[in-house]
Amino acid sequence: MERRASTTEKPEALFYITVKGAKDLPALDVNGKSDPFCVIKFATKEEKTKIIKKELNPVWNQSFKFLVRPSQVNELVKFHLYDWDALRNNDYIGETELNLKDYTPGLTYDSQLPIRLEKKGTSVPRGSLFVQFVLLKKEDLNRRFWTAAINSFDVDCSGTISQMELGAILDSFGGPTSDELQELFKKIDQNNDQQATLDEILQNSSLLFKKDPEWIWSFFMDQPSIDELDMVSHRPDDLSKKGYIYVIDRKTGQSVEEKIPPYIRMSLTLMYSTSSGRFAVDGLKIKKVLTTLTKRQGKKYDNPDSIKEIEPFIQFHSLNREEILEPLENFFQLQSVLL
């Protein structure tokens, strides 16, 4: 029986699963093939893979995330496979399931699950489903987050971060003000060497996000992958209204409000939020941080997949489409050439 978790119930874990594919599915179409897709259900949430046409050994490689709350720890993860049909109801292939209690949190599992169809009291084999999954507790997510953060902002590759580098991280996530940061860093930097290690940060991570101690869950739910975290472009919704600056319109000479991306705001904050930052704008350390941020964002936009960012970019900056020289379709044609 499924239980609906209370909206005030704090998550206990995050279940991250990749549905890799299936093998030896039955042929349910007249052409000797099937058009399979998989529905994943946990408690009240449901996700679905794409449809693979004319295939009995489909490969999906699609990942999904589910929050697990205390009242849901006994729930089963259920997988229902269907053969898609355009003109009539989808044919049911079969089902399989996972019991999260059988697996150790923090460990990644690759499993081959038997698909079966219950038919007239008999369980009929219907192939296998291949999945990879991990159940992550809050401490696991904290370690993953701070490991990725240090790797992203540790410009001198020391394996530690300075107060300035920590400030760059926290600004992207609505952390403490620059004045609060100085006092917090003293508590974190236990050996007073002006550098914070991963263990020092983990021991004091609750101090860094007092305004929203449960922020880690929403951060990971927003990430496309828990293994490649986007530490630069992420910004919580409640902070988006702060992402504006005032600029002078060259045509009118008037001051206008302009929306800026998170990585630009982060750089401006680094340079101008404190007297030490303003003093260090031309310093080697601050230049390394800004260069690192610029290169990482540049690689993201150089990737052909960034074509998906064109429409959001237009909406983000409220651009006038009539002023775009090339039709948007030309950019999508360019993607096929690059690929």
C-alpha positions as MATLAB code, in Angstrom:
seq = 'MERRASTTEKPEALFYITVKGAKDLPALDVNGKSDPFCVIKFATKEEKTKIIKKELNPVWNQSFKFLVRPSQVNELVKFHLYDWDALRNNDYIGETELNLKDYTPGLTYDSQLPIRLEKKGTSVPRGSLFVQFVLLKKEDLNRRFWTAAINSFDVDCSGTISQMELGAILDSFGGPTSDELQELFKKIDQNNDQQATLDEILQNSSLLFKKDPEWIWSFFMDQPSIDELDMVSHRPDDLSKKGYIYVIDRKTGQSVEEKIPPYIRMSLTLMYSTSSGRFAVDGLKIKKVLTTLTKRQGKKYDNPDSIKEIEPFIQFHSLNREEILEPLENFFQLQSVLL';
ca = [
       0.000    0.000    0.000;
       1.384    3.404   -1.000;
       1.632    6.086    1.660;
       1.434    9.793    0.913;
       4.191   11.576    2.810;
       3.449   14.782    4.666;
       4.741   17.909    2.928;
       6.410   18.883    6.214;
       8.187   15.549    6.540;
      11.915   16.012    5.953;
      13.557   13.678    3.424;
      15.599   10.795    4.751;
      17.419    9.848    1.546;
      17.641   10.451   -2.192;
      17.182    7.488   -4.514;
      19.039    7.987   -7.803;
      18.488    5.406  -10.528;
      19.573    4.984  -14.132;
      17.358    2.728  -16.224;
      19.996    1.365  -18.577;
      17.958   -0.968  -20.766;
      16.137   -4.240  -21.152;
      16.836   -7.547  -22.862;
      14.805  -10.330  -24.428;
      11.462   -8.530  -24.338;
       8.547  -10.283  -26.072;
       7.464   -9.258  -29.570;
       3.972   -7.798  -29.220;
       3.613   -6.085  -32.624;
       2.810   -7.705  -35.962;
       6.260   -6.765  -37.293;
       7.882   -9.114  -34.756;
       9.097   -6.216  -32.625;
       7.876   -4.009  -29.749;
       8.041   -0.288  -28.947;
       8.955   -0.504  -25.254;
       9.072    2.107  -22.536;
       9.392    1.796  -18.767;
       7.388    3.490  -16.013;
       9.143    3.846  -12.645;
       6.951    4.344   -9.577;
       7.948    5.105   -6.017;
       5.257    6.059   -3.496;
       3.201    8.783   -5.213;
       5.802    9.814   -7.802;
       5.995    8.372  -11.288;
       8.618    8.771  -14.035;
       8.783    7.389  -17.566;
      11.527    6.592  -20.066;
      11.361    7.483  -23.724;
       9.836    5.049  -26.226;
      12.265    2.935  -28.258;
      10.681    1.929  -31.562;
      10.933   -1.577  -33.021;
      13.312   -3.019  -30.433;
      13.347   -6.064  -28.138;
      16.611   -5.075  -26.441;
      16.082   -1.351  -25.815;
      18.763    0.941  -24.399;
      17.473    3.959  -22.458;
      20.292    5.152  -20.158;
      17.926    7.613  -18.501;
      18.319    8.744  -14.899;
      15.663    9.673  -12.353;
      15.619   10.933   -8.757;
      13.177   10.255   -5.934;
      13.132   11.707   -2.431;
      12.569    9.084    0.256;
      10.800   10.311    3.392;
      10.638    8.394    6.698;
       7.064    7.241    6.106;
       8.072    5.814    2.695;
      11.098    3.690    3.637;
       9.056    0.488    3.315;
       7.764    1.369   -0.157;
       8.859   -0.715   -3.144;
      10.308    0.797   -6.312;
       8.141   -0.646   -9.072;
       8.912   -0.891  -12.780;
       6.145   -1.391  -15.327;
       7.076   -2.040  -18.958;
       4.751   -1.357  -21.874;
       4.676   -1.722  -25.625;
       3.589    1.612  -27.064;
       0.765    1.618  -29.617;
      -0.341    4.667  -31.569;
      -3.930    3.658  -32.333;
      -4.941    1.605  -29.299;
      -4.077    1.043  -25.662;
      -0.495    0.199  -24.862;
       0.207   -3.503  -24.355;
       1.486   -4.492  -20.942;
       4.823   -6.319  -21.101;
       5.390   -7.004  -17.421;
       6.826   -5.703  -14.176;
       9.603   -5.998  -11.633;
      10.545   -4.248   -8.394;
      13.225   -3.212   -5.885;
      13.097   -3.148   -2.106;
      15.352   -0.316   -0.910;
      15.744   -1.934    2.505;
      17.817   -4.668    0.870;
      20.578   -2.233   -0.129;
      23.246   -0.299    1.788;
      23.051    3.526    1.476;
      26.033    5.114   -0.253;
      26.894    2.075   -2.372;
      26.184    1.953   -6.109;
      24.502   -1.215   -7.412;
      24.169   -2.645  -10.918;
      21.249   -5.036  -11.044;
      19.556   -7.289  -13.554;
      15.909   -7.541  -12.562;
      13.630  -10.309  -13.940;
      10.536   -8.995  -15.719;
       7.443  -11.123  -15.214;
       3.809  -11.021  -16.246;
       1.181  -12.462  -13.918;
      -1.254  -14.321  -16.154;
      -4.040  -16.561  -14.854;
      -2.184  -17.357  -11.662;
       1.064  -18.062  -13.514;
       4.199  -15.878  -13.528;
       5.459  -15.676  -17.119;
       9.094  -14.552  -17.763;
       9.263  -11.458  -19.983;
      12.981  -10.648  -20.195;
      15.235   -8.608  -17.916;
      15.589   -4.966  -16.872;
      19.053   -3.507  -16.218;
      19.368   -0.660  -13.718;
      22.075    1.154  -11.758;
      21.125    2.900   -8.540;
      22.319    4.386   -5.273;
      20.536    5.474   -2.102;
      22.132    8.586   -0.626;
      21.669    9.906    2.913;
      22.116   13.582    3.778;
      25.728   13.072    4.872;
      26.470   11.359    1.529;
      25.029   14.318   -0.388;
      26.978   16.800    1.725;
      30.234   15.018    0.964;
      29.466   14.858   -2.760;
      28.522   18.535   -2.839;
      31.585   19.836   -1.014;
      33.942   17.529   -2.920;
      32.611   18.935   -6.204;
      32.669   22.492   -4.847;
      36.300   22.279   -3.784;
      37.251   20.737   -7.145;
      35.466   23.577   -8.956;
      36.795   26.529   -6.966;
      40.193   25.269   -5.804;
      42.124   27.256   -8.435;
      45.579   26.409   -7.068;
      44.808   22.652   -6.902;
      45.794   22.495   -3.228;
      42.875   20.256   -2.255;
      41.683   23.004    0.091;
      39.854   26.309   -0.299;
      40.542   29.785    1.014;
      38.025   32.158    2.538;
      37.665   33.908   -0.820;
      37.026   30.630   -2.655;
      34.500   29.572   -0.029;
      32.763   32.921   -0.452;
      32.430   32.288   -4.182;
      30.767   28.947   -3.496;
      28.379   30.261   -0.866;
      27.331   33.288   -2.921;
      25.992   30.933   -5.570;
      23.756   29.249   -2.993;
      22.567   32.114   -0.828;
      24.976   31.503    2.014;
      26.129   33.984    4.693;
      27.125   37.584    4.021;
      30.786   38.523    3.644;
      30.917   39.793    7.236;
      29.420   36.570    8.589;
      31.749   34.540    6.394;
      34.866   35.913    8.066;
      33.718   34.714   11.484;
      32.533   31.375   10.115;
      35.820   30.741    8.355;
      37.674   31.174   11.647;
      35.553   28.366   13.122;
      36.040   26.157   10.063;
      39.801   26.731    9.756;
      40.641   24.770   12.884;
      44.441   24.794   12.438;
      44.455   28.470   11.397;
      46.385   27.897    8.161;
      44.025   30.114    6.084;
      42.818   27.058    4.159;
      39.805   24.823    4.794;
      39.951   21.091    4.110;
      37.013   18.926    3.089;
      36.800   17.376    6.556;
      36.877   20.800    8.250;
      33.999   21.986    6.050;
      31.930   18.840    6.575;
      32.267   19.175   10.342;
      30.859   22.711   10.147;
      28.592   22.542    7.081;
      25.449   23.149    9.158;
      26.792   26.620   10.020;
      27.007   27.646    6.375;
      23.336   27.276    5.429;
      21.401   28.182    8.564;
      18.665   29.939    6.576;
      17.741   26.721    4.786;
      19.263   23.659    6.469;
      17.453   21.331    4.034;
      18.787   23.073    0.896;
      20.875   20.023   -0.095;
      17.799   18.049   -1.199;
      16.516   20.669   -3.657;
      20.030   21.213   -5.025;
      20.488   17.567   -5.940;
      16.946   17.202   -7.260;
      17.701   20.066   -9.678;
      20.921   18.480  -10.957;
      20.792   16.493  -14.238;
      23.407   14.129  -12.790;
      24.616   13.575   -9.241;
      28.076   12.685  -10.590;
      28.681   15.887  -12.588;
      27.393   18.736  -10.452;
      26.875   22.211  -11.925;
      28.413   24.438   -9.272;
      28.347   27.628  -11.378;
      24.939   27.984  -13.052;
      22.766   26.830  -10.153;
      20.791   29.443   -8.260;
      17.825   28.877   -5.916;
      14.515   30.323   -7.111;
      14.154   32.598   -4.088;
      17.445   34.299   -4.980;
      16.751   34.871   -8.664;
      15.355   38.348   -7.973;
      18.815   39.389   -6.784;
      20.431   38.618  -10.132;
      20.148   42.131  -11.563;
      22.530   45.032  -12.150;
      21.981   48.587  -13.403;
      23.630   49.528  -16.692;
      23.587   52.609  -18.918;
      21.659   52.198  -22.161;
      23.973   53.450  -24.930;
      21.125   54.796  -27.052;
      19.140   56.627  -24.379;
      21.789   57.274  -21.737;
      19.327   56.096  -19.096;
      19.991   53.620  -16.287;
      18.162   50.330  -16.871;
      17.868   47.127  -14.906;
      19.477   44.091  -16.558;
      19.266   40.480  -15.503;
      22.599   38.666  -15.209;
      23.474   34.948  -15.043;
      24.561   33.479  -11.699;
      28.224   33.014  -12.703;
      28.496   36.722  -13.642;
      26.910   37.808  -10.377;
      29.234   35.489   -8.488;
      32.268   37.098  -10.147;
      31.049   40.641   -9.377;
      30.417   39.655   -5.779;
      33.939   38.273   -5.513;
      35.426   41.513   -6.794;
      33.337   44.176   -5.116;
      31.435   42.866   -2.091;
      34.247   43.553    0.397;
      37.125   45.983    0.708;
      39.596   43.100    0.410;
      37.863   41.939   -2.764;
      37.988   45.423   -4.318;
      41.649   45.679   -3.426;
      42.398   42.278   -4.950;
      40.648   42.758   -8.312;
      43.996   42.990  -10.078;
      45.618   40.381   -7.865;
      46.748   36.981   -9.124;
      44.419   35.009   -6.849;
      41.204   36.741   -7.939;
      42.243   36.508  -11.592;
      42.703   32.756  -11.238;
      39.207   32.380   -9.773;
      37.609   34.457  -12.539;
      39.610   32.659  -15.240;
      38.496   29.300  -13.878;
      34.825   30.350  -13.849;
      35.094   31.765  -17.385;
      36.725   28.643  -18.826;
      34.212   26.294  -17.224;
      31.260   28.305  -18.474;
      32.880   28.603  -21.912;
      33.240   24.829  -22.224;
      29.582   24.467  -21.338;
      28.521   26.876  -24.108;
      30.980   25.407  -26.658;
      29.299   22.025  -26.344;
      26.825   21.402  -29.220;
      24.247   20.391  -26.603;
      24.200   24.019  -25.455;
      21.846   24.703  -28.351;
      19.124   23.780  -25.858;
      20.076   26.937  -23.948;
      19.181   29.313  -26.818;
      15.482   29.601  -26.041;
      15.992   29.972  -22.251;
      18.727   32.559  -22.979;
      16.291   34.628  -25.069;
      13.656   34.483  -22.355;
      16.182   35.129  -19.557;
      17.376   38.389  -21.149;
      13.974   39.344  -22.667;
      15.583   39.708  -26.094;
      13.710   41.142  -29.052;
      13.460   38.267  -31.531;
      13.187   40.690  -34.451;
      16.753   41.815  -33.771;
      18.193   38.296  -34.118;
      19.939   38.227  -37.507;
      19.664   34.487  -38.154;
      16.474   32.421  -37.779;
      16.652   30.135  -34.765;
      16.287   27.134  -37.081;
      19.773   27.880  -38.469;
      21.311   27.261  -35.070;
      19.570   23.917  -34.792;
      20.906   22.967  -38.263;
      24.381   23.893  -37.040;
      24.062   21.353  -34.249;
      23.692   18.486  -36.725;
      26.839   19.653  -38.526;
      28.835   19.810  -35.288;
      27.657   16.384  -34.241;
];
